[in-house]
Amino acid sequence: MLRLSQIPEDVQPSRVESNQDGVKIQWSGDAHESFYPWGFLEFYLKFDKRTPESFELEYFGAQGPHNSRSWPPSLNYGDFSTSETEAVGRLTDFIRRNGFAFVTEVPVESAEPTEKLLEKIAFIRQTHYGGFYDFIPDLALADTAYTNIALGAHTDTTYFTDPAGLQAFHLLSHTGPSIQSNVGENLGGQSLLVDGFYAAKILKEEDPKAFEVLSRVKLPWHASGNKGITISPDKLYPVLEVDETTGKMHRVRWNNDDRGVVPFDSQYSPAEWYKAARKWNDILRRESIEYWFQLKPGNLLGKCVAS
């Protein structure tokens, strides 16, 4: 590959040949040769970039998507041994369309099989929590994830410029900390998923003004609960990020514990933002769109974080 600075300003074709596959050009100067397939030339004469592959989102609610014949989306751990490429493709397609998927019968003797499985999809991102990690709810870090406290619908890593795209959860053990544990004690694992894009669609249909406010008022986000750690994104971001080119939903940032002060210098007042936020929160808490399930050892959950 040539550097741009190596190409003379007065470079000219010295020889041009065409065939059924495309055009070959020999350039003046160092006689460098380039080949351009007909399909490449035809496309870039009409367009300036490749269009992403089109697909339909399958919004889900408490009972899954409408007319779904197989719910929840899942595949077996053994599928990755049979055909790794096909299994990874099916898993990522489920996540792209539905927002999440399960992998069943993942070994639980240690966390290593889970880690190796995730590495088949992509590298594991390093954050202030580390990369891949396992923990118990002991408040080792000042984060509600390290507790048994029930959490409402929220998105994680809102304080990153580029929030994590995928997360995975695997409950390796579901036993009490000791034999003295109370019978019937809630040991966790009860989990909630809400389709943020579906909720945004409902908000836009029921209250267009609220959708407008939450997609235009840009907020400060931060992580500062642990000593020595203060993280915030490169700029302010709205709760609902909309693609400027397509007008479609791009990302949701919603975590009250990570949100800073609602700005007063926006075209919308803080009172208008809070009114819109209450409507948004009411939609997120509707039973009709809350999908509840019990995480169990062996069942790994992979999900989109915010987009």
Short mmCIF file of C-alpha atoms in Angstrom, two decimals:
data_model
loop_
_atom_site.label_atom_id
_atom_site.label_comp_id
_atom_site.label_asym_id
_atom_site.label_seq_id
_atom_site.Cartn_x
_atom_site.Cartn_y
_atom_site.Cartn_z
CA MET A 1 0.00 0.00 0.00
CA LEU A 2 1.37 3.40 -1.00
CA ARG A 3 1.44 6.36 1.31
CA LEU A 4 -0.42 9.39 0.04
CA SER A 5 2.79 11.44 0.20
CA GLN A 6 4.46 8.99 -2.20
CA ILE A 7 2.00 9.68 -5.02
CA PRO A 8 3.21 12.55 -7.28
CA GLU A 9 0.73 15.38 -7.84
CA ASP A 10 1.14 15.02 -11.62
CA VAL A 11 0.65 11.23 -11.68
CA GLN A 12 -1.01 10.03 -14.91
CA PRO A 13 -2.09 6.66 -16.33
CA SER A 14 0.59 5.37 -18.69
CA ARG A 15 -1.34 2.29 -19.79
CA VAL A 16 -4.98 1.24 -19.38
CA GLU A 17 -6.30 -2.24 -20.08
CA SER A 18 -9.82 -3.55 -19.57
CA ASN A 19 -11.31 -7.03 -19.55
CA GLN A 20 -14.50 -8.73 -18.39
CA ASP A 21 -13.42 -8.42 -14.75
CA GLY A 22 -12.43 -4.77 -14.60
CA VAL A 23 -9.78 -2.19 -15.45
CA LYS A 24 -6.00 -2.41 -14.91
CA ILE A 25 -4.04 0.85 -14.86
CA GLN A 26 -0.30 1.31 -14.93
CA TRP A 27 0.71 4.66 -13.50
CA SER A 28 3.48 7.01 -14.57
CA GLY A 29 6.57 7.38 -12.46
CA ASP A 30 7.26 4.03 -10.76
CA ALA A 31 4.95 2.02 -13.07
CA HIS A 32 2.73 0.99 -10.14
CA GLU A 33 -0.28 -1.08 -11.26
CA SER A 34 -3.83 -0.86 -9.90
CA PHE A 35 -6.83 -3.05 -10.66
CA TYR A 36 -10.46 -1.90 -10.27
CA PRO A 37 -13.30 -4.45 -10.62
CA TRP A 38 -16.31 -3.23 -12.62
CA GLY A 39 -18.56 -3.64 -9.60
CA PHE A 40 -16.28 -1.40 -7.50
CA LEU A 41 -16.25 1.34 -10.18
CA GLU A 42 -20.00 1.18 -10.78
CA PHE A 43 -20.79 1.43 -7.06
CA TYR A 44 -18.53 4.41 -6.28
CA LEU A 45 -19.67 6.32 -9.35
CA LYS A 46 -23.12 6.33 -7.75
CA PHE A 47 -22.51 6.21 -4.00
CA ASP A 48 -19.97 7.52 -1.51
CA LYS A 49 -20.11 4.67 1.01
CA ARG A 50 -21.34 1.14 1.55
CA THR A 51 -24.80 0.76 3.03
CA PRO A 52 -24.95 -1.46 6.13
CA GLU A 53 -26.77 -4.75 5.71
CA SER A 54 -30.47 -4.19 6.29
CA PHE A 55 -32.34 -6.19 8.92
CA GLU A 56 -35.53 -5.87 10.92
CA LEU A 57 -35.42 -5.32 14.66
CA GLU A 58 -37.71 -7.66 16.56
CA TYR A 59 -39.04 -5.60 19.46
CA PHE A 60 -39.88 -7.66 22.51
CA GLY A 61 -42.08 -7.23 25.54
CA ALA A 62 -43.02 -9.37 28.51
CA GLN A 63 -44.07 -12.27 26.26
CA GLY A 64 -41.40 -11.79 23.60
CA PRO A 65 -41.87 -10.41 20.08
CA HIS A 66 -45.25 -10.55 18.36
CA ASN A 67 -45.77 -13.80 16.46
CA SER A 68 -42.52 -15.28 17.75
CA ARG A 69 -42.36 -19.06 17.33
CA SER A 70 -39.21 -19.57 19.39
CA TRP A 71 -38.63 -17.56 22.53
CA PRO A 72 -36.29 -16.72 24.12
CA PRO A 73 -33.53 -16.73 21.44
CA SER A 74 -30.97 -19.34 22.44
CA LEU A 75 -28.47 -21.90 21.29
CA ASN A 76 -26.49 -24.65 22.98
CA TYR A 77 -22.87 -24.46 24.13
CA GLY A 78 -22.16 -27.63 22.14
CA ASP A 79 -23.08 -25.81 18.91
CA PHE A 80 -19.78 -23.92 19.14
CA SER A 81 -17.87 -27.20 18.98
CA THR A 82 -19.91 -28.50 16.05
CA SER A 83 -19.51 -25.36 13.92
CA GLU A 84 -17.95 -22.38 15.64
CA THR A 85 -18.41 -19.95 12.75
CA GLU A 86 -22.08 -20.83 12.30
CA ALA A 87 -22.77 -20.71 16.04
CA VAL A 88 -21.12 -17.31 16.49
CA GLY A 89 -23.09 -16.04 13.48
CA ARG A 90 -26.40 -17.27 14.91
CA LEU A 91 -25.62 -15.83 18.35
CA THR A 92 -24.67 -12.38 17.06
CA ASP A 93 -27.67 -12.34 14.71
CA PHE A 94 -29.99 -13.07 17.64
CA ILE A 95 -28.42 -10.23 19.60
CA ARG A 96 -28.59 -7.85 16.66
CA ARG A 97 -32.29 -8.54 16.02
CA ASN A 98 -33.59 -9.17 19.54
CA GLY A 99 -31.05 -7.37 21.69
CA PHE A 100 -30.01 -10.49 23.60
CA ALA A 101 -29.62 -14.27 23.47
CA PHE A 102 -28.89 -17.20 25.77
CA VAL A 103 -26.26 -19.90 25.46
CA THR A 104 -27.37 -22.96 27.42
CA GLU A 105 -25.40 -25.76 29.10
CA VAL A 106 -22.22 -23.72 29.55
CA PRO A 107 -19.88 -25.49 32.02
CA VAL A 108 -19.93 -24.00 35.52
CA GLU A 109 -17.00 -25.75 37.23
CA SER A 110 -15.00 -22.56 36.65
CA ALA A 111 -15.35 -19.26 34.82
CA GLU A 112 -12.81 -20.24 32.15
CA PRO A 113 -15.26 -21.86 29.66
CA THR A 114 -17.39 -18.71 29.82
CA GLU A 115 -14.37 -16.53 29.10
CA LYS A 116 -13.24 -18.71 26.19
CA LEU A 117 -16.75 -18.64 24.74
CA LEU A 118 -16.88 -14.84 24.82
CA GLU A 119 -13.49 -14.61 23.13
CA LYS A 120 -14.95 -16.49 20.16
CA ILE A 121 -17.21 -13.46 19.59
CA ALA A 122 -14.66 -10.67 20.09
CA PHE A 123 -11.88 -9.45 22.35
CA ILE A 124 -12.91 -8.65 25.91
CA ARG A 125 -12.80 -4.94 26.61
CA GLN A 126 -10.76 -3.63 29.52
CA THR A 127 -12.46 -1.14 31.84
CA HIS A 128 -11.89 0.16 35.37
CA TYR A 129 -13.52 -3.08 36.53
CA GLY A 130 -10.99 -5.12 34.57
CA GLY A 131 -11.80 -7.23 31.53
CA PHE A 132 -13.43 -10.59 32.21
CA TYR A 133 -14.12 -10.96 35.91
CA ASP A 134 -16.16 -13.00 38.36
CA PHE A 135 -17.33 -11.81 41.74
CA ILE A 136 -19.73 -12.33 44.62
CA PRO A 137 -22.13 -9.65 45.97
CA ASP A 138 -19.80 -8.36 48.68
CA LEU A 139 -19.57 -4.65 47.78
CA ALA A 140 -15.87 -5.06 46.95
CA LEU A 141 -16.48 -2.08 44.65
CA ALA A 142 -18.90 0.78 45.28
CA ASP A 143 -21.39 -0.40 42.70
CA THR A 144 -24.91 -1.75 43.08
CA ALA A 145 -23.91 -4.66 40.81
CA TYR A 146 -21.91 -5.95 43.81
CA THR A 147 -25.04 -6.29 45.94
CA ASN A 148 -28.26 -8.30 46.04
CA ILE A 149 -30.27 -5.08 45.62
CA ALA A 150 -32.92 -5.28 42.93
CA LEU A 151 -32.09 -2.91 40.07
CA GLY A 152 -34.58 -1.26 37.74
CA ALA A 153 -34.16 -1.11 33.98
CA HIS A 154 -30.98 0.79 33.15
CA THR A 155 -28.03 0.85 30.77
CA ASP A 156 -24.42 0.38 31.87
CA THR A 157 -21.30 2.43 31.08
CA THR A 158 -23.26 5.57 30.20
CA TYR A 159 -20.16 7.45 31.35
CA PHE A 160 -18.01 6.10 28.48
CA THR A 161 -17.72 8.02 25.22
CA ASP A 162 -18.26 4.66 23.54
CA PRO A 163 -20.39 2.60 25.95
CA ALA A 164 -19.82 -1.14 25.98
CA GLY A 165 -21.63 -2.71 23.05
CA LEU A 166 -22.15 -6.22 24.44
CA GLN A 167 -22.28 -7.61 27.95
CA ALA A 168 -22.51 -11.18 29.16
CA PHE A 169 -23.75 -12.52 32.49
CA HIS A 170 -23.31 -16.06 33.77
CA LEU A 171 -24.50 -17.11 37.21
CA LEU A 172 -21.92 -19.79 38.09
CA SER A 173 -23.34 -20.66 41.48
CA HIS A 174 -26.77 -20.21 43.02
CA THR A 175 -26.29 -21.35 46.60
CA GLY A 176 -26.30 -19.49 49.89
CA PRO A 177 -23.08 -18.33 51.52
CA SER A 178 -23.37 -20.86 54.35
CA ILE A 179 -25.47 -23.73 55.67
CA GLN A 180 -27.06 -21.25 58.08
CA SER A 181 -28.82 -19.52 55.13
CA ASN A 182 -32.51 -19.07 55.73
CA VAL A 183 -34.80 -21.45 53.90
CA GLY A 184 -36.58 -19.53 51.16
CA GLU A 185 -33.98 -16.76 51.20
CA ASN A 186 -33.79 -14.84 47.93
CA LEU A 187 -30.40 -15.79 46.50
CA GLY A 188 -30.58 -13.54 43.45
CA GLY A 189 -30.60 -14.32 39.77
CA GLN A 190 -34.07 -12.90 39.13
CA SER A 191 -33.37 -10.74 36.10
CA LEU A 192 -35.07 -8.07 34.04
CA LEU A 193 -34.64 -7.05 30.42
CA VAL A 194 -36.42 -4.14 28.72
CA ASP A 195 -36.16 -3.42 25.00
CA GLY A 196 -34.99 0.22 25.04
CA PHE A 197 -35.65 0.72 21.33
CA TYR A 198 -39.18 -0.62 21.75
CA ALA A 199 -39.72 1.71 24.71
CA ALA A 200 -38.43 4.64 22.62
CA LYS A 201 -40.85 3.72 19.84
CA ILE A 202 -43.75 3.73 22.32
CA LEU A 203 -42.62 7.07 23.75
CA LYS A 204 -42.45 8.67 20.31
CA GLU A 205 -45.95 7.40 19.47
CA GLU A 206 -47.57 8.40 22.77
CA ASP A 207 -45.69 11.62 23.54
CA PRO A 208 -43.68 13.06 20.62
CA LYS A 209 -42.71 16.12 22.71
CA ALA A 210 -41.17 13.92 25.42
CA PHE A 211 -39.23 11.97 22.80
CA GLU A 212 -37.99 15.25 21.32
CA VAL A 213 -36.83 16.53 24.71
CA LEU A 214 -35.00 13.32 25.66
CA SER A 215 -33.30 13.13 22.27
CA ARG A 216 -32.16 16.78 22.25
CA VAL A 217 -31.23 17.71 25.82
CA LYS A 218 -27.63 16.63 26.32
CA LEU A 219 -26.61 15.55 29.80
CA PRO A 220 -23.39 15.04 31.76
CA TRP A 221 -22.70 11.42 32.71
CA HIS A 222 -20.10 10.23 35.19
CA ALA A 223 -18.70 7.37 37.27
CA SER A 224 -17.18 8.50 40.53
CA GLY A 225 -18.27 6.03 43.22
CA ASN A 226 -14.89 4.37 43.75
CA LYS A 227 -11.83 6.06 45.24
CA GLY A 228 -9.41 7.28 42.60
CA ILE A 229 -11.84 6.75 39.71
CA THR A 230 -13.62 9.55 37.90
CA ILE A 231 -14.85 8.85 34.39
CA SER A 232 -16.96 10.95 32.03
CA PRO A 233 -17.46 10.89 28.24
CA ASP A 234 -15.92 13.32 25.78
CA LYS A 235 -19.06 15.47 25.67
CA LEU A 236 -22.67 15.63 26.85
CA TYR A 237 -25.07 13.03 25.43
CA PRO A 238 -28.89 12.78 25.44
CA VAL A 239 -30.84 9.87 26.87
CA LEU A 240 -32.01 8.91 23.38
CA GLU A 241 -29.39 9.15 20.65
CA VAL A 242 -30.84 9.33 17.14
CA ASP A 243 -28.82 8.72 13.98
CA GLU A 244 -28.61 12.07 12.21
CA THR A 245 -28.56 10.45 8.77
CA THR A 246 -31.32 7.87 9.05
CA GLY A 247 -33.42 9.30 11.88
CA LYS A 248 -33.44 5.87 13.53
CA MET A 249 -32.61 5.11 17.14
CA HIS A 250 -28.89 4.66 17.69
CA ARG A 251 -28.35 4.34 21.44
CA VAL A 252 -30.04 4.66 24.84
CA ARG A 253 -28.25 6.06 27.90
CA TRP A 254 -30.41 5.65 30.99
CA ASN A 255 -28.95 5.26 34.45
CA ASN A 256 -30.05 7.65 37.17
CA ASP A 257 -27.02 6.76 39.30
CA ASP A 258 -24.65 7.95 36.56
CA ARG A 259 -26.50 11.10 35.49
CA GLY A 260 -25.24 14.58 36.33
CA VAL A 261 -27.18 17.85 36.65
CA VAL A 262 -29.78 18.59 33.99
CA PRO A 263 -28.46 21.70 32.19
CA PHE A 264 -30.25 25.04 32.37
CA ASP A 265 -28.84 26.40 29.09
CA SER A 266 -30.83 24.11 26.79
CA GLN A 267 -33.80 25.22 24.69
CA TYR A 268 -35.84 23.05 27.06
CA SER A 269 -36.09 23.76 30.78
CA PRO A 270 -35.14 21.21 33.45
CA ALA A 271 -38.85 21.01 34.30
CA GLU A 272 -39.60 19.92 30.72
CA TRP A 273 -36.82 17.34 30.86
CA TYR A 274 -38.08 15.87 34.13
CA LYS A 275 -41.61 15.69 32.75
CA ALA A 276 -40.34 13.80 29.70
CA ALA A 277 -38.14 11.57 31.90
CA ARG A 278 -41.12 10.63 34.08
CA LYS A 279 -43.06 9.56 31.00
CA TRP A 280 -40.06 7.54 29.79
CA ASN A 281 -39.63 5.91 33.19
CA ASP A 282 -43.32 5.03 33.35
CA ILE A 283 -43.03 3.22 30.00
CA LEU A 284 -39.94 1.30 31.15
CA ARG A 285 -41.84 0.07 34.22
CA ARG A 286 -44.90 -1.21 32.37
CA GLU A 287 -45.55 -4.90 32.97
CA SER A 288 -46.25 -5.34 29.28
CA ILE A 289 -42.65 -4.63 28.30
CA GLU A 290 -40.77 -6.02 31.32
CA TYR A 291 -39.29 -9.42 30.44
CA TRP A 292 -38.46 -11.24 33.68
CA PHE A 293 -36.51 -14.49 33.90
CA GLN A 294 -34.38 -16.44 36.35
CA LEU A 295 -30.67 -16.68 35.61
CA LYS A 296 -29.47 -20.22 36.30
CA PRO A 297 -26.03 -21.82 36.35
CA GLY A 298 -25.19 -22.98 32.84
CA ASN A 299 -27.30 -20.37 31.06
CA LEU A 300 -25.17 -17.48 29.80
CA LEU A 301 -26.91 -14.24 28.85
CA GLY A 302 -25.37 -12.09 26.12
CA LYS A 303 -27.01 -8.74 25.48
CA CYS A 304 -26.69 -5.35 23.85
CA VAL A 305 -25.91 -2.73 26.46
CA ALA A 306 -27.39 0.35 24.86
CA SER A 307 -27.67 0.09 21.11
#
